[in-house]
Backbone as numpy.savetxt, mean C-alpha at the origin, in Angstrom:
# Nx Ny Nz CAx CAy CAz Cx Cy Cz
2.41 -31.13 16.97 1.44 -30.08 17.31 2.13 -28.89 17.96
3.04 -29.22 18.93 3.74 -28.15 19.63 4.55 -27.30 18.64
5.14 -27.99 17.67 5.94 -27.25 16.68 5.05 -26.28 15.90
3.82 -26.72 15.55 2.90 -25.85 14.83 2.52 -24.64 15.66
2.21 -24.87 16.93 1.86 -23.77 17.83 3.03 -22.82 17.99
4.23 -23.39 18.18 5.42 -22.55 18.35 5.71 -21.74 17.09
5.52 -22.37 15.93 5.77 -21.65 14.68 4.76 -20.52 14.49
3.51 -20.77 14.87 2.49 -19.72 14.77 2.84 -18.57 15.71
3.25 -18.88 16.93 3.64 -17.84 17.89 4.84 -17.06 17.37
5.77 -17.77 16.76 6.95 -17.11 16.20 6.56 -16.16 15.07
5.66 -16.61 14.20 5.21 -15.76 13.09 4.46 -14.53 13.61
3.66 -14.72 14.65 2.92 -13.59 15.24 3.88 -12.57 15.84
4.91 -13.04 16.53 5.90 -12.13 17.12 6.65 -11.38 16.02
7.01 -12.10 14.98 7.72 -11.47 13.86 6.85 -10.39 13.22
5.56 -10.69 13.07 4.64 -9.72 12.46 4.49 -8.48 13.34
4.46 -8.65 14.66 4.38 -7.50 15.57 5.62 -6.61 15.43
6.77 -7.24 15.30 8.01 -6.47 15.12 7.96 -5.70 13.80
7.49 -6.36 12.75 7.39 -5.69 11.45 6.43 -4.51 11.50
5.28 -4.70 12.16 4.30 -3.61 12.27 4.90 -2.42 13.01
5.63 -2.69 14.08 6.27 -1.61 14.82 7.31 -0.90 13.95
8.03 -1.67 13.14 9.04 -1.09 12.26 8.41 -0.22 11.18
7.29 -0.67 10.63 6.59 0.10 9.59 6.23 1.49 10.11
5.83 1.57 11.38 5.49 2.86 11.99 6.74 3.66 12.34
7.74 2.97 12.90 8.90 3.66 13.44 9.82 4.25 12.37
10.04 3.54 11.29 11.02 4.03 10.30 10.64 5.39 9.70
9.40 5.59 9.24 9.10 6.93 8.71 9.04 8.00 9.79
8.71 7.61 11.02 8.63 8.61 12.11 10.01 9.04 12.59
10.93 8.10 12.70 12.24 8.38 13.30 13.39 8.36 12.30
13.09 7.97 11.05 14.14 7.82 10.07 14.88 6.50 10.28
15.67 6.13 9.26 16.40 4.88 9.36 17.42 4.94 10.51
18.15 6.04 10.58 19.18 6.15 11.62 18.59 6.21 13.01
17.45 6.88 13.15 16.85 7.05 14.47 16.05 5.86 14.96
15.81 4.90 14.09 15.07 3.70 14.49 16.08 2.64 14.90
16.11 2.34 16.18 17.04 1.35 16.71 16.28 0.14 17.22
16.99 -0.96 17.36 16.36 -2.14 17.95 15.91 -1.84 19.38
16.68 -1.02 20.08 16.30 -0.67 21.45 14.98 0.10 21.48
14.80 1.02 20.54 13.56 1.80 20.45 12.38 0.88 20.14
12.56 0.00 19.17 11.49 -0.93 18.82 11.17 -1.87 19.97
12.22 -2.36 20.60 12.02 -3.30 21.71 11.23 -2.65 22.84
11.56 -1.40 23.15 10.84 -0.70 24.21 9.37 -0.54 23.86
9.07 -0.21 22.60 7.67 -0.01 22.20 6.88 -1.32 22.25
7.58 -2.44 22.11 6.92 -3.74 22.10 6.97 -4.47 23.44
7.77 -3.94 24.37 7.92 -4.60 25.67 8.72 -5.89 25.58
9.71 -5.90 24.68 10.59 -7.07 24.56 12.03 -6.57 24.61
12.97 -7.49 24.53 14.38 -7.08 24.53 14.87 -6.91 23.10
15.90 -6.08 22.94 16.50 -5.90 21.61 17.06 -7.22 21.10
17.54 -8.05 22.00 18.07 -9.36 21.60 16.99 -10.23 20.97
15.76 -10.06 21.43 14.65 -10.83 20.85 14.47 -10.48 19.38
14.59 -9.20 19.04 14.44 -8.79 17.64 15.50 -9.46 16.78
16.70 -9.63 17.33 17.79 -10.27 16.58 17.52 -11.74 16.30
16.59 -12.33 17.02 16.21 -13.71 16.72 15.42 -13.80 15.42
14.84 -12.66 15.01 13.98 -12.63 13.82 14.63 -11.90 12.65
15.44 -10.90 12.95 16.08 -10.09 11.91 17.53 -9.87 12.30
18.44 -10.26 11.44 19.85 -10.22 11.82 20.46 -8.83 11.80
19.77 -7.88 11.16 20.30 -6.52 11.11 19.14 -5.55 10.90
19.42 -4.27 11.15 18.40 -3.25 10.90 18.10 -3.15 9.41
19.10 -3.37 8.58 18.90 -3.33 7.14 17.91 -4.41 6.70
18.04 -5.61 7.27 17.11 -6.69 6.92 15.70 -6.36 7.41
15.61 -5.82 8.61 14.30 -5.46 9.15 13.64 -4.39 8.27
14.41 -3.40 7.86 13.87 -2.33 7.01 13.38 -2.91 5.68
14.22 -3.73 5.07 13.86 -4.34 3.79 12.56 -5.15 3.92
12.44 -5.94 4.97 11.24 -6.75 5.17 10.02 -5.87 5.47
10.22 -4.79 6.22 9.12 -3.90 6.57 8.56 -3.20 5.33
9.39 -3.02 4.32 8.95 -2.40 3.08 8.39 -3.44 2.11
9.14 -4.50 1.88 8.81 -5.42 0.79 7.70 -6.41 1.12
7.62 -6.86 2.36 6.59 -7.86 2.68 5.18 -7.28 2.60
4.91 -6.11 3.21 3.56 -5.54 3.03 3.27 -5.20 1.57
4.27 -4.71 0.85 4.08 -4.38 -0.56 3.61 -5.61 -1.32
4.21 -6.75 -1.05 3.83 -7.98 -1.74 2.44 -8.44 -1.30
2.10 -8.25 -0.02 0.76 -8.63 0.46 -0.33 -7.78 -0.20
-0.01 -6.53 -0.50 -0.99 -5.64 -1.12 -1.14 -5.89 -2.62
-0.19 -6.58 -3.21 -0.20 -6.76 -4.67 -1.49 -7.41 -5.16
-1.88 -8.53 -4.58 -3.07 -9.24 -5.07 -4.34 -8.40 -4.92
-4.66 -7.89 -3.71 -5.89 -7.10 -3.64 -5.83 -5.80 -4.44
-4.65 -5.20 -4.53 -4.53 -3.94 -5.24 -4.72 -4.12 -6.74
-4.27 -5.27 -7.25 -4.33 -5.51 -8.68 -5.48 -6.43 -9.09
-6.34 -6.79 -8.16 -7.42 -7.76 -8.44 -8.34 -7.29 -9.56
-8.48 -5.98 -9.73 -9.39 -5.45 -10.76 -9.01 -5.94 -12.15
-7.74 -6.31 -12.35 -7.28 -6.73 -13.67 -7.93 -8.04 -14.11
-8.31 -8.87 -13.13 -9.00 -10.13 -13.45 -10.47 -10.07 -13.03
-10.97 -8.89 -12.72 -12.34 -8.75 -12.24 -13.37 -9.01 -13.32
-14.62 -9.10 -12.89 -15.72 -9.33 -13.83 -16.53 -8.04 -13.98
-17.34 -8.02 -15.02 -18.19 -6.86 -15.26 -17.58 -5.92 -16.28
-18.27 -4.80 -16.46 -17.81 -3.80 -17.41 -16.57 -3.11 -16.87
-15.84 -2.39 -17.71 -14.69 -1.64 -17.21 -15.07 -0.70 -16.06
-16.22 -0.04 -16.17 -16.63 0.87 -15.10 -16.94 0.10 -13.82
-17.56 -1.06 -13.93 -17.82 -1.89 -12.74 -16.50 -2.27 -12.07
-15.53 -2.65 -12.87 -14.23 -3.06 -12.33 -13.53 -1.89 -11.65
-13.64 -0.72 -12.23 -13.03 0.47 -11.63 -13.70 0.80 -10.30
-15.02 0.73 -10.24 -15.73 1.01 -8.98 -15.32 0.02 -7.90
-15.23 -1.25 -8.27 -14.80 -2.28 -7.32 -13.38 -2.00 -6.84
-12.53 -1.65 -7.78 -11.13 -1.35 -7.46 -11.05 -0.20 -6.47
-11.81 0.86 -6.70 -11.77 2.02 -5.81 -12.19 1.62 -4.39
-13.23 0.80 -4.26 -13.66 0.34 -2.94 -12.52 -0.37 -2.22
-11.85 -1.27 -2.93 -10.73 -2.01 -2.32 -9.61 -1.06 -1.94
-9.25 -0.16 -2.83 -8.14 0.75 -2.58 -8.43 1.70 -1.42
-9.65 2.17 -1.32 -10.00 3.05 -0.21 -9.88 2.30 1.11
-10.33 1.05 1.13 -10.19 0.25 2.37 -8.71 0.08 2.73
-7.88 -0.19 1.74 -6.45 -0.34 1.99 -5.86 0.97 2.49
-6.16 2.06 1.83 -5.61 3.37 2.22 -6.06 3.77 3.62
-7.33 3.49 3.94 -7.88 3.89 5.24 -7.24 3.14 6.40
-6.72 1.96 6.13 -6.21 1.11 7.21 -4.69 0.97 7.22
-4.01 1.64 6.31 -2.56 1.42 6.20 -1.76 2.70 6.03
-2.14 3.74 6.76 -1.45 5.02 6.60 0.03 4.93 7.00
0.35 4.10 7.99 1.76 3.96 8.39 2.60 3.41 7.25
2.08 2.42 6.57 2.84 1.85 5.45 2.96 2.86 4.32
1.91 3.62 4.06 2.01 4.63 3.01 3.05 5.70 3.35
3.18 6.03 4.63 4.24 6.96 5.03 5.62 6.35 4.80
5.73 5.04 5.06 7.00 4.36 4.81 7.32 4.36 3.31
6.31 4.14 2.48 6.50 4.19 1.03 7.06 5.55 0.62
6.46 6.62 1.13 6.93 7.96 0.78 8.34 8.22 1.30
8.64 7.67 2.47 9.98 7.81 3.04 11.02 7.17 2.10
10.71 5.99 1.62 11.62 5.28 0.71 11.76 6.04 -0.61
10.64 6.44 -1.19 10.69 7.11 -2.49 11.40 8.46 -2.40
11.27 9.12 -1.24 11.94 10.39 -1.03 13.45 10.25 -0.92
13.92 9.01 -0.67 15.36 8.75 -0.57 15.71 7.52 -1.41
15.20 7.50 -2.63 15.33 6.31 -3.47 16.77 5.93 -3.75
17.69 6.89 -3.72 19.10 6.55 -3.95 19.70 5.83 -2.74
19.17 6.13 -1.57 19.66 5.48 -0.35 19.10 4.07 -0.22
17.88 3.86 -0.74 17.21 2.57 -0.61 16.85 2.03 -2.01
17.85 1.75 -2.84 17.56 1.40 -4.23 16.75 0.11 -4.41
17.01 -0.91 -3.61 16.28 -2.17 -3.77 14.80 -2.00 -3.45
14.54 -1.30 -2.36 13.15 -1.08 -1.94 12.42 -0.16 -2.93
13.12 0.89 -3.36 12.51 1.82 -4.31 12.22 1.12 -5.64
13.12 0.27 -6.09 12.92 -0.44 -7.35 11.70 -1.35 -7.26
11.49 -2.01 -6.12 10.30 -2.86 -5.95 9.03 -2.02 -6.04
9.08 -0.82 -5.49 7.91 0.07 -5.55 7.66 0.56 -6.97
8.72 0.85 -7.70 8.54 1.28 -9.09 7.94 0.16 -9.92
8.38 -1.08 -9.68 7.81 -2.22 -10.42 6.33 -2.38 -10.10
5.98 -2.24 -8.81 4.58 -2.33 -8.39 3.76 -1.26 -9.10
4.25 -0.02 -9.07 3.53 1.09 -9.70 3.38 0.87 -11.20
4.42 0.35 -11.85 4.35 0.11 -13.29 3.34 -0.98 -13.61
3.39 -2.09 -12.87 2.42 -3.17 -13.09 1.00 -2.65 -12.93
0.82 -1.82 -11.91 -0.51 -1.29 -11.63 -0.98 -0.35 -12.75
-0.16 0.62 -13.10 -0.60 1.61 -14.08 -0.79 1.01 -15.47
0.04 0.02 -15.82 -0.14 -0.65 -17.12 -1.50 -1.36 -17.15
-1.81 -2.10 -16.08 -3.09 -2.79 -16.01 -4.27 -1.84 -16.01
-4.18 -0.78 -15.23 -5.29 0.17 -15.15 -5.46 0.94 -16.45
-4.37 1.27 -17.11 -4.45 1.96 -18.39 -5.27 1.15 -19.39
-5.07 -0.16 -19.39 -5.82 -1.05 -20.28 -7.31 -1.00 -19.97
-7.66 -1.07 -18.68 -9.07 -1.06 -18.29 -9.71 0.29 -18.63
-8.99 1.37 -18.40 -9.51 2.70 -18.74 -9.76 2.80 -20.24
-8.80 2.33 -21.05 -8.97 2.37 -22.51 -10.19 1.56 -22.93
-10.41 0.42 -22.29 -11.59 -0.39 -22.59 -12.87 0.39 -22.25
-12.85 1.08 -21.10 -14.01 1.87 -20.69 -14.27 3.02 -21.64
-13.21 3.63 -22.15 -13.38 4.71 -23.12 -13.94 4.18 -24.43
-13.43 3.03 -24.87 -13.91 2.44 -26.12 -15.38 2.03 -26.02
-15.80 1.65 -24.79 -17.19 1.24 -24.57 -18.11 2.44 -24.34
-17.55 3.63 -24.31 -18.35 4.83 -24.11 -18.74 5.08 -22.66
-18.08 4.39 -21.72 -18.38 4.59 -20.30 -17.56 5.70 -19.68
-16.39 5.96 -20.26 -15.48 6.97 -19.73 -15.15 7.97 -20.84
-14.98 9.22 -20.45 -14.59 10.23 -21.42 -13.17 9.96 -21.91
-12.86 10.45 -23.09 -11.58 10.15 -23.72 -10.50 11.13 -23.30
-9.73 10.72 -22.32 -8.51 11.42 -21.91 -7.36 10.44 -22.06
-6.15 10.92 -21.93 -5.00 10.02 -22.00 -5.12 8.98 -20.87
-5.30 7.72 -21.25 -5.59 6.67 -20.27 -4.45 6.48 -19.27
-3.21 6.59 -19.74 -2.08 6.42 -18.82 -2.01 7.58 -17.83
-2.28 8.79 -18.29 -2.27 9.93 -17.37 -3.35 9.78 -16.30
-4.52 9.30 -16.70 -5.60 9.08 -15.73 -5.19 8.02 -14.72
-4.60 6.92 -15.20 -4.17 5.84 -14.31 -3.13 6.33 -13.31
-2.16 7.09 -13.79 -1.11 7.59 -12.90 -1.68 8.62 -11.92
-2.58 9.47 -12.41 -3.20 10.46 -11.53 -3.99 9.80 -10.41
-4.71 8.74 -10.73 -5.47 8.03 -9.70 -4.52 7.36 -8.70
-3.43 6.77 -9.21 -2.46 6.11 -8.32 -1.89 7.13 -7.32
-1.58 8.32 -7.79 -1.10 9.37 -6.89 -2.19 9.79 -5.90
-3.41 9.88 -6.39 -4.54 10.25 -5.53 -4.71 9.27 -4.38
-4.71 7.97 -4.68 -5.00 6.99 -3.63 -3.89 6.98 -2.57
-2.66 7.21 -2.98 -1.58 7.30 -1.99 -1.76 8.54 -1.12
-2.08 9.65 -1.76 -2.24 10.90 -1.01 -3.38 10.84 -0.03
-4.49 10.22 -0.43 -5.65 10.08 0.45 -5.25 9.34 1.72
-4.50 8.27 1.57 -4.08 7.49 2.73 -3.09 8.22 3.62
-2.33 9.13 3.03 -1.33 9.87 3.81 -1.95 10.99 4.63
-2.89 11.73 4.05 -3.37 12.94 4.71 -4.65 12.75 5.51
-5.41 11.70 5.21 -6.67 11.49 5.90 -6.46 10.55 7.08
-6.64 11.07 8.29 -6.41 10.26 9.49 -7.71 9.77 10.12
-8.82 9.95 9.42 -10.11 9.51 9.96 -10.15 7.99 10.09
-10.97 7.53 11.04 -11.20 6.11 11.23 -11.71 5.51 9.92
-11.33 4.26 9.61 -11.79 3.64 8.36 -13.31 3.61 8.19
-14.07 3.69 9.30 -15.53 3.66 9.19 -16.13 5.06 8.97
-15.29 6.09 8.95 -15.78 7.46 8.78 -16.42 7.66 7.40
-17.49 8.46 7.33 -18.10 8.76 6.03 -17.18 9.57 5.11
-16.13 10.12 5.65 -15.16 10.85 4.81 -14.66 9.95 3.68
-14.48 8.68 3.97 -13.95 7.76 2.97 -14.95 7.55 1.82
-16.26 7.64 2.12 -17.25 7.54 1.05 -17.09 8.70 0.07
-16.80 9.87 0.62 -16.54 11.03 -0.23 -15.31 10.81 -1.10
-14.29 10.18 -0.53 -13.08 9.90 -1.30 -13.34 8.90 -2.41
-14.27 7.95 -2.17 -14.66 7.02 -3.23 -15.27 7.79 -4.40
-16.16 8.74 -4.07 -16.81 9.51 -5.13 -15.80 10.35 -5.90
-14.88 10.98 -5.17 -13.85 11.80 -5.83 -12.97 10.91 -6.71
-12.60 9.76 -6.17 -11.76 8.84 -6.94 -12.41 8.44 -8.25
-13.71 8.15 -8.20 -14.42 7.76 -9.41 -14.43 8.89 -10.44
-14.58 10.12 -9.98 -14.63 11.26 -10.91 -13.31 11.44 -11.66
-12.22 10.97 -11.09 -10.93 11.08 -11.78 -10.91 10.29 -13.09
-11.79 9.29 -13.17 -11.86 8.48 -14.39 -12.80 9.09 -15.43
-13.46 10.19 -15.08 -14.36 10.92 -15.99 -15.44 10.03 -16.58
-16.28 9.41 -15.70 -17.37 8.61 -16.25 -18.32 9.48 -17.08
-18.84 8.90 -18.13 -19.73 9.65 -19.02 -21.00 10.04 -18.28
-21.52 9.12 -17.47 -22.64 9.43 -16.60 -22.29 8.98 -15.21
-22.93 9.53 -14.21 -22.64 9.17 -12.82 -23.39 7.89 -12.49
-22.87 6.77 -13.00 -23.56 5.48 -12.86 -23.33 4.88 -11.49
């Protein structure tokens, strides 16, 4: 029992360090983010961080890749969703807006990595794979919606990529609380990017 409790406490501490890193790296840059800086923000010692991450490179990699993997299932859930293509797109937008509204720090980290993709090739490559998996799946759903007469006929891949860029941008520039009605407006704008035939 004690081992289970200790392991849970260890996982919680590790997650707190990762959350602090997700915020710190895009704010201070890779060079400016030190274990001492993170430790001070968390009220722990720099040596404690070394118990969880053996280097800053490992911490950075985990801060990028672990949240990215956690977002994969909810972000791509529309691919196995039920209902018409338009129903699936509406559901997808709701999920994505919730993710964007609550994860602006991670979205800033994503942009930091992509802006320096040559410096962080492993992390950037994981993001490109995520984006490709997403746009391929969404392109298929859009094409289905167009064939069913629910969506106007535009290049399905361009629409998918445009929406992917939109949802990232919304999370980066909108600092409103996730409960703000501003996000409802973003849902409506997001839906219009798919050019529904009627405002269903």
